[in-house]
Short mmCIF file of C-alpha atoms in Angstrom, two decimals:
data_model
loop_
_atom_site.label_atom_id
_atom_site.label_comp_id
_atom_site.label_asym_id
_atom_site.label_seq_id
_atom_site.Cartn_x
_atom_site.Cartn_y
_atom_site.Cartn_z
CA UNK O 14 36.04 -76.11 81.44
CA UNK O 15 33.89 -77.04 85.58
CA UNK O 16 35.85 -80.63 85.05
CA UNK O 17 38.24 -78.73 85.40
CA UNK O 18 37.66 -76.65 87.95
CA UNK O 19 36.43 -78.29 90.12
CA UNK O 20 40.18 -80.76 90.60
CA UNK O 21 42.18 -77.64 90.90
CA UNK O 22 39.80 -76.42 93.66
CA UNK O 23 39.61 -79.60 95.16
CA UNK O 24 43.83 -79.16 95.00
CA UNK O 25 45.81 -76.70 95.03
CA UNK O 26 44.05 -73.63 93.44
CA UNK O 27 41.68 -71.34 95.39
CA UNK O 28 39.85 -68.37 95.08
CA UNK O 29 41.09 -64.54 96.59
CA UNK O 30 39.57 -62.16 96.90
CA UNK O 31 40.60 -58.10 97.72
CA UNK O 32 37.92 -55.70 99.97
CA UNK O 33 35.75 -54.15 97.22
CA UNK O 34 38.17 -56.29 94.71
CA UNK O 35 36.92 -58.80 92.31
CA UNK O 36 37.70 -62.69 92.63
CA UNK O 37 40.55 -64.29 91.16
CA UNK O 38 41.45 -67.66 90.95
CA UNK O 39 45.14 -68.71 90.86
CA UNK O 40 47.31 -72.36 91.53
CA UNK O 41 50.56 -72.92 92.66
CA UNK O 42 52.97 -75.51 91.97
CA UNK O 43 56.72 -76.69 92.87
CA UNK O 44 59.58 -75.96 90.39
CA UNK O 45 59.80 -79.25 90.99
CA UNK O 46 56.19 -79.44 88.90
CA UNK O 47 56.92 -76.59 86.38
CA UNK O 48 55.40 -79.02 83.46
CA UNK O 49 52.11 -79.27 84.97
CA UNK O 50 51.83 -75.66 85.92
CA UNK O 51 52.27 -75.13 81.91
CA UNK O 52 50.05 -77.60 81.01
CA UNK O 53 47.17 -76.58 83.76
CA UNK O 54 47.83 -73.40 83.01
CA UNK O 55 47.19 -73.98 78.76
CA UNK O 56 43.96 -75.95 79.22
CA UNK O 57 42.58 -73.61 81.50
CA UNK O 58 43.58 -70.67 79.51
CA UNK O 59 40.99 -71.09 76.50
CA UNK O 60 37.79 -70.63 79.71
CA UNK O 61 39.54 -68.53 82.05
CA UNK O 62 41.98 -65.39 81.18
CA UNK O 63 44.73 -66.51 83.18
CA UNK O 64 48.37 -64.83 83.90
CA UNK O 65 51.05 -66.72 82.80
CA UNK O 66 52.67 -69.24 85.21
CA UNK O 67 55.07 -66.29 87.41
CA UNK O 68 58.34 -67.71 89.14
CA UNK O 69 58.07 -67.24 92.70
CA UNK O 70 61.49 -67.73 95.56
CA UNK O 71 60.76 -66.96 99.31
CA UNK O 72 63.19 -67.80 102.41
CA UNK O 73 62.07 -70.22 104.15
CA UNK O 74 64.85 -71.55 107.34
CA UNK O 75 63.04 -74.29 107.58
CA UNK O 76 64.04 -76.09 104.76
CA UNK O 77 67.36 -77.04 103.95
CA UNK O 78 68.28 -75.20 101.13
CA UNK O 79 66.83 -72.30 102.93
CA UNK O 80 64.39 -71.18 100.43
CA UNK O 81 60.98 -72.49 98.89
CA UNK O 82 60.81 -72.16 94.16
CA UNK O 83 57.35 -72.27 93.07
CA UNK O 84 56.06 -70.37 90.01
CA UNK O 85 52.18 -69.11 90.99
CA UNK O 86 49.02 -68.81 87.77
CA UNK O 87 46.94 -65.99 88.98
CA UNK O 88 43.28 -65.21 86.65
CA UNK O 89 42.09 -62.06 86.10
CA UNK O 90 39.06 -60.86 87.30
CA UNK O 91 35.36 -61.81 85.39
CA UNK O 92 31.22 -62.21 86.66
CA UNK O 93 32.51 -65.96 86.13
CA UNK O 94 34.48 -66.64 88.76
CA UNK O 95 31.91 -64.08 90.76
CA UNK O 96 29.86 -67.14 90.66
CA UNK O 97 32.16 -69.07 91.34
CA UNK O 98 33.58 -67.35 94.55
CA UNK O 99 29.95 -67.26 95.54
CA UNK O 100 30.11 -71.48 94.97
CA UNK O 101 32.90 -72.13 96.52
CA UNK O 102 33.05 -69.27 99.37
CA UNK O 103 29.87 -68.60 100.40
CA UNK O 104 30.41 -67.00 103.29
CA UNK O 105 34.19 -65.76 102.13
CA UNK O 106 35.56 -69.00 103.63
CA UNK O 107 36.47 -71.83 101.09
CA UNK O 108 33.39 -74.47 101.83
CA UNK O 109 33.11 -77.13 99.46
CA UNK O 110 30.09 -77.09 97.32
CA UNK O 111 28.06 -80.66 96.90
CA UNK O 112 25.42 -79.81 94.39
CA UNK O 113 28.50 -78.37 91.77
CA UNK O 114 30.97 -81.43 92.44
CA UNK O 115 28.01 -83.81 92.04
CA UNK O 116 26.83 -81.93 88.93
CA UNK O 117 30.03 -81.13 87.41
CA UNK O 118 32.60 -83.96 88.59
CA UNK O 119 34.61 -86.84 86.14
CA UNK O 120 36.81 -88.85 85.60
CA UNK O 121 39.23 -86.19 84.32
CA UNK O 122 38.67 -83.73 88.08
CA UNK O 123 39.93 -86.53 90.21
CA UNK O 124 42.75 -87.08 88.05
CA UNK O 125 43.40 -83.81 88.16
CA UNK O 126 42.20 -83.57 92.17
CA UNK O 127 44.69 -86.62 92.16
CA UNK O 128 48.01 -84.84 90.19
CA UNK O 129 47.37 -81.58 92.44
CA UNK O 130 46.71 -83.75 95.71
CA UNK O 131 47.40 -86.88 95.50
CA UNK O 132 50.38 -89.18 96.74
CA UNK O 133 51.10 -93.12 95.24
CA UNK O 134 52.69 -94.96 98.33
CA UNK O 135 54.95 -98.14 96.63
CA UNK O 136 57.19 -100.95 98.68
CA UNK O 137 58.52 -103.07 96.19
CA UNK O 138 57.24 -102.04 93.11
CA UNK O 139 53.36 -102.77 94.41
CA UNK O 140 51.32 -99.96 94.48
CA UNK O 141 50.57 -99.63 98.42
CA UNK O 142 48.17 -96.83 99.26
CA UNK O 143 46.29 -93.50 97.66
CA UNK O 144 46.16 -90.79 99.80
CA UNK O 145 44.09 -87.07 99.17
CA UNK O 146 45.04 -84.36 100.95
CA UNK O 147 42.44 -83.44 102.49
CA UNK O 148 43.44 -82.47 104.98
CA UNK O 149 41.89 -78.48 105.54
CA UNK O 150 38.43 -79.67 104.48
CA UNK O 151 35.88 -80.72 107.48
CA UNK O 152 35.03 -83.94 108.56
CA UNK O 153 31.51 -83.62 107.56
CA UNK O 154 33.12 -82.33 104.37
CA UNK O 155 35.67 -85.75 103.66
CA UNK O 156 33.13 -88.34 104.69
CA UNK O 157 30.79 -86.41 101.76
CA UNK O 158 33.61 -87.14 99.17
CA UNK O 159 33.54 -90.56 101.13
CA UNK O 160 30.30 -91.62 100.14
CA UNK O 161 30.65 -90.02 97.04
CA UNK O 162 33.49 -91.77 95.84
CA UNK O 163 31.83 -95.26 96.97
CA UNK O 164 28.21 -94.05 95.04
CA UNK O 165 30.55 -92.92 92.04
CA UNK O 166 32.95 -95.27 91.93
CA UNK O 167 32.54 -97.95 94.30
CA UNK O 168 36.17 -96.99 96.17
CA UNK O 169 36.41 -96.98 99.90
CA UNK O 170 38.30 -94.60 100.78
CA UNK O 171 39.19 -94.10 104.49
CA UNK O 172 40.06 -90.75 107.08
CA UNK O 173 42.99 -90.90 108.78
CA UNK O 174 44.50 -89.16 111.60
CA UNK O 175 45.46 -86.49 109.96
CA UNK O 176 42.34 -86.47 108.31
CA UNK O 177 43.43 -87.20 105.10
CA UNK O 178 41.79 -89.63 102.36
CA UNK O 179 43.65 -93.10 102.61
CA UNK O 180 42.77 -95.61 100.21
CA UNK O 181 44.42 -99.08 100.28
CA UNK O 182 42.75 -101.43 98.89
CA UNK O 183 45.09 -103.32 96.03
CA UNK O 184 41.71 -104.22 94.03
CA UNK O 185 40.35 -100.11 94.44
CA UNK O 186 43.95 -99.29 93.54
CA UNK O 187 44.29 -100.53 90.06
CA UNK O 188 41.16 -99.59 89.36
CA UNK O 189 41.51 -95.85 90.37
CA UNK O 190 45.06 -95.51 88.75
CA UNK O 191 43.68 -96.83 85.63
CA UNK O 192 40.96 -94.19 86.16
CA UNK O 193 43.23 -91.22 86.72
CA UNK O 194 45.69 -92.48 83.97
CA UNK O 195 44.79 -90.65 80.66
CA UNK O 196 44.63 -87.15 82.25
CA UNK O 197 47.80 -87.64 84.34
CA UNK O 198 50.87 -85.22 82.61
CA UNK O 199 53.91 -86.54 81.51
CA UNK O 200 55.22 -84.21 84.28
CA UNK O 201 53.23 -86.40 87.12
CA UNK O 202 54.36 -90.57 86.12
CA UNK O 203 55.38 -90.41 89.70
CA UNK O 204 51.64 -90.73 91.16
CA UNK O 205 51.32 -93.27 88.05
CA UNK O 206 51.88 -96.79 88.35
CA UNK O 207 54.23 -98.08 87.11
CA UNK O 208 55.67 -100.94 85.30
CA UNK O 209 57.52 -103.80 87.95
CA UNK O 210 58.95 -107.05 87.80
CA UNK O 211 56.16 -109.96 87.71
CA UNK O 212 56.28 -111.80 90.73
CA UNK O 213 55.95 -115.73 89.88
CA UNK O 214 53.64 -118.02 91.28
CA UNK O 215 54.52 -121.02 93.80
CA UNK O 216 54.26 -124.89 92.22
CA UNK O 217 52.15 -126.23 94.77
CA UNK O 218 50.19 -123.15 96.94
CA UNK O 219 46.64 -122.54 98.98
CA UNK O 220 43.76 -120.90 97.72
CA UNK O 221 41.31 -119.63 99.74
CA UNK O 222 37.92 -119.62 98.22
CA UNK O 223 34.11 -118.63 99.80
CA UNK O 224 32.19 -121.44 101.85
CA UNK O 225 29.81 -120.91 99.64
CA UNK O 226 31.26 -122.54 96.94
CA UNK O 227 31.93 -126.72 97.58
CA UNK O 228 34.45 -128.64 95.91
CA UNK O 229 35.79 -131.92 96.13
CA UNK O 230 38.63 -132.42 94.46
CA UNK O 231 40.71 -128.89 94.87
CA UNK O 232 43.42 -129.19 92.65
CA UNK O 233 41.87 -130.79 89.38
CA UNK O 234 38.50 -128.69 90.11
CA UNK O 235 40.36 -125.37 90.33
CA UNK O 236 42.69 -125.65 87.20
CA UNK O 237 39.06 -127.28 85.71
CA UNK O 238 37.51 -122.51 86.72
CA UNK O 239 41.33 -121.98 85.21
CA UNK O 240 39.91 -121.98 81.68
CA UNK O 241 38.27 -119.29 81.88
CA UNK O 242 41.41 -117.06 82.66
CA UNK O 243 42.34 -116.59 79.23
CA UNK O 244 38.51 -114.54 78.41
CA UNK O 245 39.04 -112.83 82.23
CA UNK O 246 42.24 -111.22 80.51
CA UNK O 247 40.31 -110.47 77.43
CA UNK O 248 37.27 -108.76 80.34
CA UNK O 249 39.74 -106.63 82.66
CA UNK O 250 40.92 -104.86 79.40
CA UNK O 251 38.12 -102.61 79.66
CA UNK O 252 38.55 -101.67 83.67
CA UNK O 253 35.72 -99.94 84.53
CA UNK O 254 33.03 -103.14 83.45
CA UNK O 255 35.07 -105.51 84.73
CA UNK O 256 35.19 -103.88 87.63
CA UNK O 257 31.81 -102.32 88.37
CA UNK O 258 30.53 -105.79 87.24
CA UNK O 259 33.14 -107.66 89.69
CA UNK O 260 33.05 -105.97 93.14
CA UNK O 261 29.35 -107.08 93.91
CA UNK O 262 31.47 -110.45 93.63
CA UNK O 263 34.65 -110.48 95.71
CA UNK O 264 33.13 -110.04 99.88
CA UNK O 265 35.88 -109.65 101.33
CA UNK O 266 33.72 -110.15 105.08
CA UNK O 267 33.03 -113.86 103.31
CA UNK O 268 34.09 -117.22 105.69
CA UNK O 269 37.07 -119.19 103.14
CA UNK O 270 38.39 -122.11 103.05
CA UNK O 271 41.63 -123.14 102.20
CA UNK O 272 42.44 -125.22 99.47
CA UNK O 273 46.39 -126.80 99.26
CA UNK O 274 46.68 -127.16 95.12
CA UNK O 275 48.92 -127.23 92.50
CA UNK O 276 48.85 -125.28 89.56
CA UNK O 277 49.26 -126.90 86.19
CA UNK O 278 51.51 -124.38 84.30
CA UNK O 279 49.81 -123.74 81.67
CA UNK O 280 48.02 -121.20 83.65
CA UNK O 281 50.79 -119.36 85.33
CA UNK O 282 51.37 -117.38 82.98
CA UNK O 283 47.32 -115.85 82.61
CA UNK O 284 47.24 -115.67 86.73
CA UNK O 285 50.28 -113.36 86.82
CA UNK O 286 49.71 -111.40 84.01
CA UNK O 287 46.37 -110.83 86.48
CA UNK O 288 47.03 -110.56 88.84
CA UNK O 289 49.68 -108.11 87.90
CA UNK O 290 47.23 -106.12 86.25
CA UNK O 291 43.76 -105.62 88.47
CA UNK O 292 45.86 -106.04 92.09
CA UNK O 293 43.46 -109.19 92.60
CA UNK O 294 45.25 -112.41 94.94
CA UNK O 295 45.65 -115.71 93.47
CA UNK O 296 42.78 -116.63 95.54
CA UNK O 297 40.39 -113.78 94.22
CA UNK O 298 41.12 -114.78 90.35
CA UNK O 299 40.01 -118.25 91.44
CA UNK O 300 36.90 -117.06 93.00
CA UNK O 301 36.72 -115.10 90.06
CA UNK O 302 36.14 -117.95 87.26
CA UNK O 303 34.25 -120.23 89.69
CA UNK O 304 31.65 -117.33 89.93
CA UNK O 305 31.83 -115.07 86.54
CA UNK O 306 28.99 -115.72 84.44
CA UNK O 307 30.91 -116.32 80.86
#
């Protein structure tokens, strides 16, 4: 239960408390996300006494339609929610409980948070950026979240001018999307990485390799390394292990040297598949072929 609640309270969920009353848990989603709202209600109902989603229409002259439509889910009161309120609202104001998050955060938590407050920016069929709308949190709280996500998953988020968390690295974006994918509701498919056209690989290309990889006959030696691509593909099926195993081998700050080579046709399909699945470019995949102990 607490993994879902943690994701919800990091996202669109909150605890409300009137004077001399016990707190209630609630969350609100727009009408277009009715499926997600109903799903969250169904998942949390066995643990918290919740009222079914209630339709709300609010007049808002700032919108094109002149109004907004949403569904709100609100709980009844309980002693457990009193404890949760003390944890998340220690001074009657929301403050991220670091220990609670560290103890209850799971992949499902990440997925629920992402579905509530996350955005996937795609350009030309390629995921370019993940945004987590954390602008309501303090700068210190966002720095905690950045450090936590780095320690837990090896993800390197940054903070933008709007106090949101951003993830730009292609490899890490693909890893993030694979982590959350098992928990993405069908109504939130827009936040999934859908299949896209696979860009072909040119016959001749430039490969950039770290300077610690010494080669004398680039085309011959690199194509020899590409014999490992089949095994690399099988390893990439387990995305968690693959990311953890390879992230330390890909140093983005390493000095590189360019090599003009001709890629043999028999290796192009596996290179395209790996590039499409992992988010790694051809130079990075080539580096892995050299560096992975297979």
